[in-house]
Amino acid sequence: MAQIIGFNLSKEDYLNLADKAFKDGETEKSISYLDKALSIDERSAEASIALAIVYASLGAFEISNATLFKALAKHPCADDRDRIFYQLALNFLDVNLPDVAEYYLRDIADAYDLQLPEDMGEAASDAQDGGFRVIYPKGEDYYEMLISKAYELVRERKLDEAIALMDEVDPRSKSKAAANHIVLVCLMIKNDIDSVIANAQKMLAEDGDNLAVKCSLATAYLAEDKIAESYAVLDQILEKDYTNMDEILMILPFGLKHQKIIL
């Protein structure tokens, strides 16, 4: 006998229908049911997480991302927030980013006085439970979070880890300039001047107007006593007029050394 579905279903009814539809491979129906559940209770973390999982299963990662962060923006209770964080952490372990996974898991561990595994990478297989998980989409929020984590790693002098993390940033992302700067800073701290020069040249071939990269390249040339090359880069830097104070402070030492007036 066909199932008769009434018009006054509760949020829980729609969640159950969505779960069944998803298990049956009817993702469009599942999305429809979850949208209806959220129309009844827009703060439902359970519905939001489930909806993000369905979109992720379809490869619609940007929509999945937006769904998760919209849920977080509604200030869910600590338990619901931790569920979202945990799902994100599982995915980071899957893509071999244990440091980023730890960013989320550390908050949960502190809340419940738990001890995290010393090797988060080995914990990846233990985290698998066969259930559905949020697949973290690599959008701008993802890259901004990687930048923040990289700065932490630099402060801890984990330079190789910071460089590896920055390789994850998509060249089309608005965070790429910051990622490039972090890579060059790490190489400079390591006193690997040849790598600074090689990487800076490559970066400028992709983005020829990156002031931070140009300054790093000029500094590296000076460190190698390649005066002509350094001055050629400085000429490119100082031929422009600068009004942004951050940029002025960045090039001021070069301007004084090069005996040019900037302001």
Coordinates of C-alpha atoms in Angstrom, one line a residue:
M1 CA 0.0 0.0 0.0
A2 CA 1.3 3.4 -0.9
Q3 CA 2.4 5.7 2.0
I4 CA 0.1 8.7 2.5
I5 CA 2.0 11.8 3.5
G6 CA 0.0 14.5 5.2
F7 CA 0.5 18.2 4.9
N8 CA 1.2 19.0 8.5
L9 CA 4.4 17.1 9.0
S10 CA 6.8 18.0 11.8
K11 CA 10.5 18.8 11.5
E12 CA 11.3 15.3 12.7
D13 CA 9.0 13.8 10.1
Y14 CA 10.9 15.6 7.3
L15 CA 14.3 14.6 8.8
N16 CA 13.2 10.9 8.8
L17 CA 11.9 11.2 5.2
A18 CA 15.2 12.9 4.2
D19 CA 17.3 10.2 5.8
K20 CA 15.3 7.4 4.0
A21 CA 15.5 9.2 0.7
F22 CA 19.2 9.7 1.0
K23 CA 19.8 6.1 1.8
D24 CA 17.7 5.2 -1.2
G25 CA 19.8 7.4 -3.4
E26 CA 17.0 9.9 -4.0
T27 CA 19.2 13.0 -3.2
E28 CA 16.8 15.5 -4.7
K29 CA 14.0 14.3 -2.5
S30 CA 16.3 14.4 0.5
I31 CA 17.3 18.0 -0.2
S32 CA 13.6 18.9 -0.6
Y33 CA 12.7 17.3 2.8
L34 CA 15.6 19.0 4.5
D35 CA 14.7 22.4 3.1
K36 CA 11.2 21.9 4.5
A37 CA 12.7 20.9 7.9
L38 CA 14.7 24.1 7.9
S39 CA 11.7 26.1 7.0
I40 CA 10.1 24.9 10.2
D41 CA 13.2 25.4 12.3
E42 CA 16.0 27.4 10.6
R43 CA 18.3 26.9 13.6
S44 CA 18.2 23.1 13.3
A45 CA 21.8 22.0 13.3
E46 CA 20.8 18.4 12.5
A47 CA 19.0 19.5 9.4
S48 CA 21.8 21.8 8.3
I49 CA 24.5 19.1 8.8
A50 CA 22.4 16.6 6.9
L51 CA 21.8 19.0 4.1
A52 CA 25.5 19.8 3.9
I53 CA 26.3 16.1 3.7
V54 CA 23.8 15.6 0.8
Y55 CA 25.3 18.5 -1.2
A56 CA 28.8 17.3 -0.5
S57 CA 27.8 13.8 -1.8
L58 CA 26.8 15.5 -5.1
G59 CA 30.1 17.4 -5.3
A60 CA 28.4 20.7 -4.6
F61 CA 31.0 21.7 -2.1
E62 CA 30.4 25.5 -2.2
I63 CA 26.8 25.0 -1.3
S64 CA 27.8 22.5 1.4
N65 CA 30.2 25.1 2.7
A66 CA 27.6 27.8 2.8
T67 CA 25.2 25.5 4.6
L68 CA 27.7 24.7 7.4
F69 CA 28.8 28.2 8.0
K70 CA 25.3 29.5 7.9
A71 CA 24.5 27.0 10.7
L72 CA 27.5 28.2 12.7
A73 CA 26.5 31.8 12.2
K74 CA 23.2 31.0 14.1
H75 CA 25.3 30.4 17.2
P76 CA 24.3 26.7 17.8
C77 CA 24.6 25.2 21.3
A78 CA 28.0 23.8 22.2
D79 CA 27.0 20.2 21.4
D80 CA 25.8 21.1 17.9
R81 CA 28.8 23.3 17.2
D82 CA 31.0 20.4 18.3
R83 CA 29.2 18.0 15.9
I84 CA 29.9 20.4 13.1
F85 CA 33.6 20.8 14.2
Y86 CA 33.9 17.0 14.5
Q87 CA 32.6 16.4 11.0
L88 CA 35.1 19.0 9.6
A89 CA 37.9 17.4 11.5
L90 CA 37.2 14.0 10.1
N91 CA 37.5 15.4 6.6
F92 CA 40.7 17.2 7.3
L93 CA 42.2 13.9 8.5
D94 CA 41.0 12.3 5.2
V95 CA 42.9 14.9 3.1
N96 CA 46.0 14.5 5.3
L97 CA 45.8 17.8 7.1
P98 CA 46.1 16.7 10.7
D99 CA 47.2 20.1 12.0
V100 CA 44.0 21.7 10.6
A101 CA 41.9 18.8 12.0
E102 CA 43.5 19.4 15.4
Y103 CA 42.3 23.1 15.2
Y104 CA 38.7 21.8 15.4
L105 CA 39.3 18.8 17.7
R106 CA 41.3 20.8 20.2
D107 CA 38.3 22.9 21.0
I108 CA 36.2 19.8 21.6
A109 CA 38.9 18.1 23.6
D110 CA 39.2 21.1 25.9
A111 CA 35.5 21.3 26.4
Y112 CA 35.3 17.6 27.5
D113 CA 38.7 17.3 29.1
L114 CA 39.8 14.7 26.5
Q115 CA 43.3 13.8 25.4
L116 CA 43.9 14.0 21.6
P117 CA 46.1 11.3 19.9
E118 CA 49.7 12.4 19.6
D119 CA 49.6 11.4 15.9
M120 CA 46.5 12.8 14.4
G121 CA 47.3 11.2 11.0
E122 CA 47.1 7.7 12.4
A123 CA 43.8 8.6 14.0
A124 CA 42.2 9.1 10.6
S125 CA 41.3 5.5 10.2
D126 CA 39.9 5.3 13.7
A127 CA 37.6 8.2 13.0
Q128 CA 35.8 6.4 10.2
D129 CA 32.5 5.0 11.4
G130 CA 30.9 4.3 8.1
G131 CA 28.4 7.1 8.6
F132 CA 27.9 10.2 6.5
R133 CA 30.3 13.0 7.1
V134 CA 30.6 16.6 6.0
I135 CA 33.1 17.0 3.2
Y136 CA 34.8 20.3 3.8
P137 CA 34.7 22.4 0.6
K138 CA 37.8 24.3 -0.4
G139 CA 36.3 27.8 -0.6
E140 CA 37.5 31.1 0.7
D141 CA 36.7 30.3 4.3
Y142 CA 38.8 27.2 4.0
Y143 CA 41.8 29.1 2.6
E144 CA 41.5 31.9 5.2
M145 CA 41.5 29.3 7.9
L146 CA 44.7 27.7 6.4
I147 CA 46.4 31.1 6.4
S148 CA 45.6 31.6 10.1
K149 CA 46.9 28.1 10.9
A150 CA 50.1 28.8 8.9
Y151 CA 50.8 31.9 10.9
E152 CA 50.5 29.8 14.1
L153 CA 53.0 27.3 12.6
V154 CA 55.5 30.1 11.7
R155 CA 55.3 31.4 15.3
E156 CA 56.0 27.9 16.5
R157 CA 58.9 27.7 14.0
K158 CA 57.3 24.7 12.2
L159 CA 58.3 26.2 8.9
D160 CA 58.2 23.2 6.6
E161 CA 54.6 22.4 7.9
A162 CA 53.6 26.0 7.2
I163 CA 55.0 25.8 3.6
A164 CA 53.2 22.5 3.0
L165 CA 50.0 24.0 4.2
M166 CA 50.3 27.0 1.9
D167 CA 50.5 24.6 -1.1
E168 CA 46.8 23.8 -0.5
V169 CA 45.8 27.4 -1.4
D170 CA 44.3 27.6 -4.8
P171 CA 46.1 30.1 -7.1
R172 CA 42.7 31.7 -7.9
S173 CA 42.0 32.4 -4.2
K174 CA 42.2 35.9 -2.8
S175 CA 44.3 34.3 0.0
K176 CA 47.0 33.3 -2.5
A177 CA 49.0 36.5 -2.0
A178 CA 49.1 36.0 1.8
A179 CA 50.1 32.3 1.2
N180 CA 53.0 33.4 -1.1
H181 CA 54.2 35.8 1.5
I182 CA 54.2 33.2 4.2
V183 CA 56.2 30.8 2.0
L184 CA 58.8 33.4 1.4
V185 CA 59.0 34.4 5.0
C186 CA 59.5 30.8 6.0
L187 CA 62.3 30.3 3.4
M188 CA 63.9 33.5 4.6
I189 CA 63.9 32.4 8.2
K190 CA 65.5 29.1 7.1
N191 CA 68.1 31.2 5.3
D192 CA 67.4 29.4 2.1
I193 CA 68.0 32.4 -0.1
D194 CA 68.2 30.5 -3.4
S195 CA 64.7 29.1 -2.8
V196 CA 63.4 32.6 -1.9
I197 CA 64.7 33.9 -5.2
A198 CA 63.4 30.9 -7.3
N199 CA 60.0 31.0 -5.6
A200 CA 59.6 34.8 -5.8
Q201 CA 60.4 34.8 -9.5
K202 CA 57.8 32.1 -10.1
M203 CA 55.2 34.0 -8.0
L204 CA 55.9 37.2 -9.9
A205 CA 55.4 35.3 -13.2
E206 CA 51.9 34.5 -12.0
D207 CA 51.2 37.8 -10.2
G208 CA 53.6 40.5 -11.3
D209 CA 52.1 43.2 -9.1
N210 CA 52.6 41.6 -5.7
L211 CA 54.5 44.2 -3.7
A212 CA 55.4 41.8 -0.8
V213 CA 56.9 39.3 -3.2
K214 CA 58.9 42.0 -4.9
C215 CA 60.3 43.3 -1.6
S216 CA 61.2 39.7 -0.6
L217 CA 63.0 39.2 -4.0
A218 CA 64.9 42.5 -3.7
T219 CA 66.0 41.5 -0.1
A220 CA 67.1 38.1 -1.3
Y221 CA 69.2 39.6 -4.1
L222 CA 70.9 41.9 -1.7
A223 CA 71.6 39.0 0.6
E224 CA 73.3 37.3 -2.3
D225 CA 75.2 40.5 -3.2
K226 CA 73.4 40.6 -6.5
I227 CA 73.2 44.3 -6.5
A228 CA 72.2 44.9 -10.1
E229 CA 69.3 42.5 -9.9
S230 CA 68.2 43.9 -6.6
Y231 CA 68.2 47.5 -7.9
A232 CA 66.3 46.4 -11.0
V233 CA 63.5 45.1 -8.7
L234 CA 63.7 48.2 -6.6
D235 CA 63.3 50.4 -9.7
Q236 CA 60.0 48.5 -10.4
I237 CA 58.8 49.0 -6.9
L238 CA 59.6 52.7 -6.6
E239 CA 58.3 53.7 -10.0
K240 CA 54.8 53.6 -8.6
D241 CA 53.1 56.1 -6.3
Y242 CA 51.9 54.7 -3.0
T243 CA 49.2 56.0 -0.8
N244 CA 48.4 53.0 1.4
M245 CA 50.3 53.3 4.7
D246 CA 51.0 49.5 4.9
E247 CA 52.6 49.6 1.4
I248 CA 54.5 52.8 2.3
L249 CA 55.9 51.2 5.5
M250 CA 56.8 48.1 3.5
I251 CA 58.9 50.0 0.9
L252 CA 60.2 52.8 3.1
P253 CA 63.5 51.0 3.9
F254 CA 64.1 50.4 0.2
G255 CA 63.3 54.0 -0.7
L256 CA 65.8 55.4 1.8
K257 CA 68.5 53.0 0.7
H258 CA 67.8 53.7 -2.9
Q259 CA 67.8 57.5 -2.2
K260 CA 64.4 58.1 -3.6
I261 CA 61.5 60.1 -2.2
I262 CA 58.4 58.0 -1.7
L263 CA 55.8 60.5 -0.3

